[in-house]
Amino acid sequence: MTAKIIDGKAIAEAVRQEAADETAALKKQFGTAPTLAAVLVGDNPASQTYVNSKGKACEAAGMGSVTHRLPATATQEEVEALVRALNADPAINGILVQLPLPKGLNEQAVLDLISLDKDVDGFHPMNIGQLVMKGRVPQFIPCTPAGCIELLVRSGIPIAGADAVVVGRSNIVGIPVAALLNNADATVTICHSRTRNLPDIVRRADIVVAAIGRAEFVRGDWIKPGAAVIDVGINRIEDPSKKSGFRLVGDVCFAEAVEVAGAITPVPGGVGPMTIAMLLKNTVRGYKLQHGIGA
Ligand code: NDP
């Protein structure tokens, strides 16, 4: 059996188009566009690339985008003052502080400051807390985990009642994705570096989410035939045949898993494109919250 490939690029494009359509309607109604402010501290090249692509995606959807760049020498007080100013600015609907912040800055203190109504990354402890509490609705859901669920839903993969195994328990992926699967009525097992018999646990899963950060760690013979596999990992491995000298692979051995799974996300082109698409959706949501309309 060869798995259906879940086309993250196409699904992300559809989500981006929905954000663009909503933006056009909001512009018509209110005369302004949802606007994202990105805070970039220091000169980490990967962070610069991410912030640039987020800005471009906003513009392509007709949304506003401003980037505030601070030097790596910025103090905690300077970064916090900027976040406070953005919280108070009515023209800003979403605030994204690009992580990681340079060493010496207290990341958690900065994230805790972001207004709950503008926390488009969804990393505020209040938003995460509401996500894991039964019956509570967070203002925002973190983009990559939300993207994983969107891929499952838009691919017609049933979540309610499914056995889901999430490998990884980070605050930005593993924990929120497990909470979302639980909220969607899956029976969820969270695995991590101290989990015993990991392959056996993964073998029970109807849905596997891999967010580990280890190239091709999950093997094909760990996958239950017909399972849905969402591979969040992005890892560089050497590849002399490429001009760059490397290629990107996920946390799942795609070549093996594709032969067993029912559906699987490729890397690249799976979860990756969903992150920015969900960020656009969250920025539209921020705008609606601030304009008092149901998001
Ligand atoms: P973290 O390093 O924060 O977390 C990794 C998790 O994997 C930890 O919970 C860790 O367990 C677990 N783990 C590590 N080794 C093992 C092992 N041998 N067996 C079982 N579990 C293990 O990573 P992130 O969650 O931030 O990212 C995970 C991957 O997703 C990375 O490749 C990253 O690049 C990618 N990513 C992709 C995004 C996208 O947009 N597509 C966005 C964010 C991340 P423990 O808690 O015990 O240490």
Coordinates of N, CA and C in Angstrom, one line a residue, residues 176-276:
P176 N 1.0 21.4 22.7 CA -0.3 22.0 22.1 C -0.9 21.0 21.1
V177 N -0.1 20.3 20.3 CA -0.8 19.4 19.4 C -1.5 18.3 20.1
A178 N -0.9 17.8 21.2 CA -1.6 16.8 22.0 C -2.9 17.3 22.6
A179 N -2.9 18.5 23.0 CA -4.1 19.2 23.6 C -5.2 19.3 22.5
L180 N -4.8 19.7 21.3 CA -5.7 19.9 20.3 C -6.4 18.5 19.9
L181 N -5.5 17.5 19.8 CA -6.0 16.2 19.5 C -7.0 15.7 20.5
N182 N -6.6 15.9 21.8 CA -7.5 15.6 22.9 C -8.8 16.3 22.8
N183 N -8.7 17.6 22.5 CA -10.0 18.5 22.4 C -10.9 18.0 21.3
A184 N -10.2 17.3 20.3 CA -11.0 16.8 19.1 C -11.4 15.4 19.4
D185 N -11.3 14.9 20.6 CA -11.7 13.6 21.1 C -10.9 12.4 20.6
A186 N -9.6 12.6 20.3 CA -8.7 11.5 20.1 C -8.3 11.0 21.5
T187 N -7.8 9.8 21.6 CA -7.2 9.2 22.8 C -5.7 9.4 22.6
V188 N -5.1 10.3 23.4 CA -3.8 10.8 23.1 C -2.7 10.2 24.0
T189 N -1.6 9.8 23.5 CA -0.5 9.4 24.2 C 0.7 10.3 23.8
I190 N 1.3 10.9 24.8 CA 2.5 11.8 24.6 C 3.8 11.0 24.9
C191 N 4.7 10.9 24.0 CA 5.9 10.2 24.2 C 7.1 11.3 24.1
H192 N 8.2 10.9 24.7 CA 9.4 11.8 24.8 C 10.6 11.0 25.0
S193 N 11.7 11.6 25.4 CA 13.0 10.9 25.3 C 13.1 9.8 26.4
R194 N 12.2 9.9 27.4 CA 12.3 8.8 28.5 C 11.2 7.7 28.3
T195 N 10.5 7.8 27.1 CA 9.5 6.8 26.9 C 10.1 5.4 26.6
R196 N 9.5 4.4 27.3 CA 10.0 3.0 27.0 C 9.2 2.4 25.9
N197 N 9.8 1.6 25.1 CA 9.1 0.8 24.0 C 8.4 1.8 23.0
L198 N 9.1 2.8 22.6 CA 8.5 3.8 21.8 C 7.9 3.2 20.5
P199 N 8.7 2.3 19.8 CA 8.1 1.8 18.5 C 6.8 1.0 18.8
D200 N 6.7 0.3 19.9 CA 5.4 -0.4 20.2 C 4.3 0.6 20.4
I201 N 4.6 1.7 21.1 CA 3.5 2.6 21.4 C 3.0 3.3 20.1
V202 N 4.0 3.7 19.2 CA 3.7 4.3 18.0 C 2.9 3.3 17.1
R203 N 3.2 2.1 17.2 CA 2.5 1.0 16.4 C 1.0 0.9 16.7
R204 N 0.6 1.5 17.9 CA -0.9 1.4 18.2 C -1.6 2.6 17.6
A205 N -0.9 3.5 17.0 CA -1.6 4.8 16.7 C -2.3 4.8 15.3
D206 N -3.5 5.4 15.4 CA -4.2 5.7 14.1 C -3.6 7.0 13.5
I207 N -3.2 7.9 14.4 CA -2.6 9.2 14.0 C -1.3 9.3 14.8
V208 N -0.2 9.5 14.0 CA 1.1 9.7 14.6 C 1.6 11.2 14.3
V209 N 1.9 11.9 15.3 CA 2.5 13.2 15.1 C 4.0 13.2 15.6
A210 N 4.9 13.4 14.7 CA 6.3 13.3 15.1 C 6.9 14.8 15.2
A211 N 7.3 15.2 16.4 CA 7.9 16.5 16.6 C 9.1 16.3 17.5
I212 N 10.2 15.8 17.0 CA 11.3 15.3 17.8 C 12.6 16.2 17.5
G213 N 12.8 16.4 16.2 CA 14.0 17.1 15.8 C 15.2 16.1 15.6
R214 N 14.8 14.9 15.1 CA 15.9 13.9 14.8 C 15.5 13.3 13.4
A215 N 16.5 13.4 12.5 CA 16.2 13.0 11.2 C 15.8 11.6 11.0
E216 N 14.7 11.3 10.4 CA 14.2 10.0 10.0 C 14.2 9.0 11.2
F217 N 13.8 9.5 12.4 CA 13.9 8.7 13.6 C 12.8 7.7 13.6
V218 N 11.6 8.0 13.2 CA 10.5 7.1 13.3 C 10.5 6.2 12.0
R219 N 10.6 4.9 12.2 CA 10.8 4.0 11.0 C 9.5 3.5 10.5
G220 N 9.5 3.0 9.3 CA 8.3 2.5 8.7 C 7.7 1.4 9.5
D221 N 8.5 0.5 10.1 CA 7.9 -0.7 10.8 C 7.3 -0.3 12.2
W222 N 7.4 1.0 12.5 CA 6.7 1.5 13.7 C 5.3 1.9 13.4
I223 N 4.9 2.0 12.1 CA 3.7 2.6 11.7 C 2.6 1.5 11.5
K224 N 1.4 1.7 12.1 CA 0.3 0.8 11.9 C -0.2 1.0 10.4
P225 N -0.4 -0.1 9.7 CA -0.9 0.0 8.4 C -2.1 0.9 8.3
G226 N -2.1 1.9 7.4 CA -3.3 2.7 7.2 C -3.3 4.0 8.1
A227 N -2.3 4.1 9.0 CA -2.3 5.2 10.0 C -2.0 6.5 9.2
A228 N -2.4 7.7 9.8 CA -2.1 9.0 9.3 C -0.8 9.5 10.0
V229 N 0.1 10.0 9.2 CA 1.4 10.4 9.8 C 1.7 11.9 9.5
I230 N 1.8 12.7 10.6 CA 2.0 14.1 10.5 C 3.5 14.3 11.0
D231 N 4.3 14.7 10.0 CA 5.8 14.8 10.4 C 6.1 16.3 10.5
V232 N 6.3 16.7 11.7 CA 6.6 18.2 12.0 C 8.1 18.5 11.8
G233 N 8.9 17.5 11.9 CA 10.4 17.7 11.9 C 10.9 18.3 10.7
I234 N 11.9 19.2 10.9 CA 12.7 19.8 9.8 C 14.1 19.6 10.1
N235 N 14.8 18.7 9.4 CA 16.2 18.4 9.7 C 17.0 18.5 8.5
R236 N 18.2 19.0 8.6 CA 19.1 19.1 7.4 C 20.0 17.8 7.5
I237 N 20.1 17.1 6.4 CA 21.1 16.0 6.3 C 22.0 16.3 5.1
E238 N 23.2 15.8 5.2 CA 24.2 16.0 4.1 C 23.7 15.3 2.8
D239 N 23.9 16.0 1.7 CA 23.5 15.4 0.4 C 24.4 16.0 -0.6
P240 N 25.5 15.4 -0.9 CA 26.5 15.9 -1.9 C 25.9 16.1 -3.3
S241 N 24.7 15.5 -3.6 CA 24.1 15.6 -4.9 C 23.4 17.0 -5.0
K242 N 23.2 17.7 -3.9 CA 22.6 19.0 -3.9 C 23.6 20.1 -4.0
K243 N 23.3 21.2 -4.7 CA 24.2 22.3 -4.8 C 24.5 22.8 -3.3
S244 N 23.5 22.9 -2.5 CA 23.7 23.4 -1.1 C 24.5 22.4 -0.3
G245 N 24.6 21.1 -0.7 CA 25.3 20.1 0.1 C 24.4 19.5 1.1
F246 N 23.1 19.9 1.2 CA 22.2 19.2 2.2 C 20.8 19.2 1.6
R247 N 20.0 18.3 2.3 CA 18.6 18.4 2.0 C 17.8 18.3 3.3
L248 N 16.5 18.6 3.2 CA 15.7 18.6 4.4 C 14.9 17.3 4.5
V249 N 14.9 16.7 5.7 CA 14.1 15.5 5.9 C 13.3 15.7 7.2
G250 N 12.3 14.9 7.4 CA 11.5 15.0 8.6 C 12.0 14.1 9.7
D251 N 11.2 14.0 10.7 CA 11.5 13.1 11.8 C 11.1 11.7 11.5
V252 N 10.4 11.5 10.4 CA 9.9 10.1 10.0 C 10.7 9.7 8.8
C253 N 11.0 8.5 8.7 CA 11.7 8.0 7.5 C 10.6 7.8 6.4
F254 N 10.5 8.9 5.6 CA 9.4 8.9 4.6 C 9.3 7.7 3.7
A255 N 10.5 7.4 3.1 CA 10.6 6.3 2.1 C 10.0 5.0 2.7
E256 N 10.2 4.7 4.0 CA 9.7 3.5 4.6 C 8.2 3.7 5.0
A257 N 7.9 4.9 5.6 CA 6.5 5.1 6.2 C 5.5 5.2 5.0
V258 N 5.9 5.7 3.9 CA 4.9 5.9 2.8 C 4.4 4.6 2.3
E259 N 5.1 3.5 2.5 CA 4.7 2.2 2.1 C 3.7 1.6 3.0
V260 N 3.6 2.1 4.2 CA 2.7 1.5 5.3 C 1.5 2.4 5.6
A261 N 1.8 3.7 5.7 CA 0.8 4.6 6.2 C -0.4 4.7 5.2
G262 N -1.5 5.2 5.8 CA -2.7 5.5 4.9 C -2.5 6.9 4.3
A263 N -1.9 7.8 5.1 CA -1.7 9.2 4.6 C -0.5 9.7 5.3
I264 N 0.3 10.6 4.7 CA 1.5 11.1 5.3 C 1.9 12.4 4.7
T265 N 2.5 13.3 5.6 CA 2.9 14.6 5.1 C 4.4 14.5 4.7
P266 N 4.7 15.1 3.5 CA 6.1 15.1 3.1 C 6.9 16.2 3.8
V267 N 8.2 16.1 3.8 CA 9.1 17.2 4.3 C 10.1 17.4 3.2
P268 N 10.2 18.6 2.6 CA 9.3 19.7 2.8 C 8.0 19.6 2.1
G269 N 7.1 20.5 2.4 CA 5.8 20.6 1.7 C 4.7 20.0 2.5
G270 N 4.9 19.7 3.8 CA 3.8 19.2 4.6 C 3.4 20.2 5.6
V271 N 3.8 20.0 6.9 CA 3.5 20.9 8.0 C 4.1 22.3 7.8
G272 N 5.3 22.3 7.2 CA 6.0 23.6 7.1 C 5.2 24.8 6.6
P273 N 4.6 24.6 5.4 CA 3.8 25.8 4.9 C 2.6 26.2 5.7
M274 N 2.1 25.2 6.5 CA 0.9 25.5 7.3 C 1.2 26.6 8.4
T275 N 2.4 26.6 8.9 CA 2.7 27.5 10.0 C 2.3 29.0 9.7
I276 N 2.8 29.5 8.5 CA 2.6 30.8 8.2 C 1.1 31.0 7.8

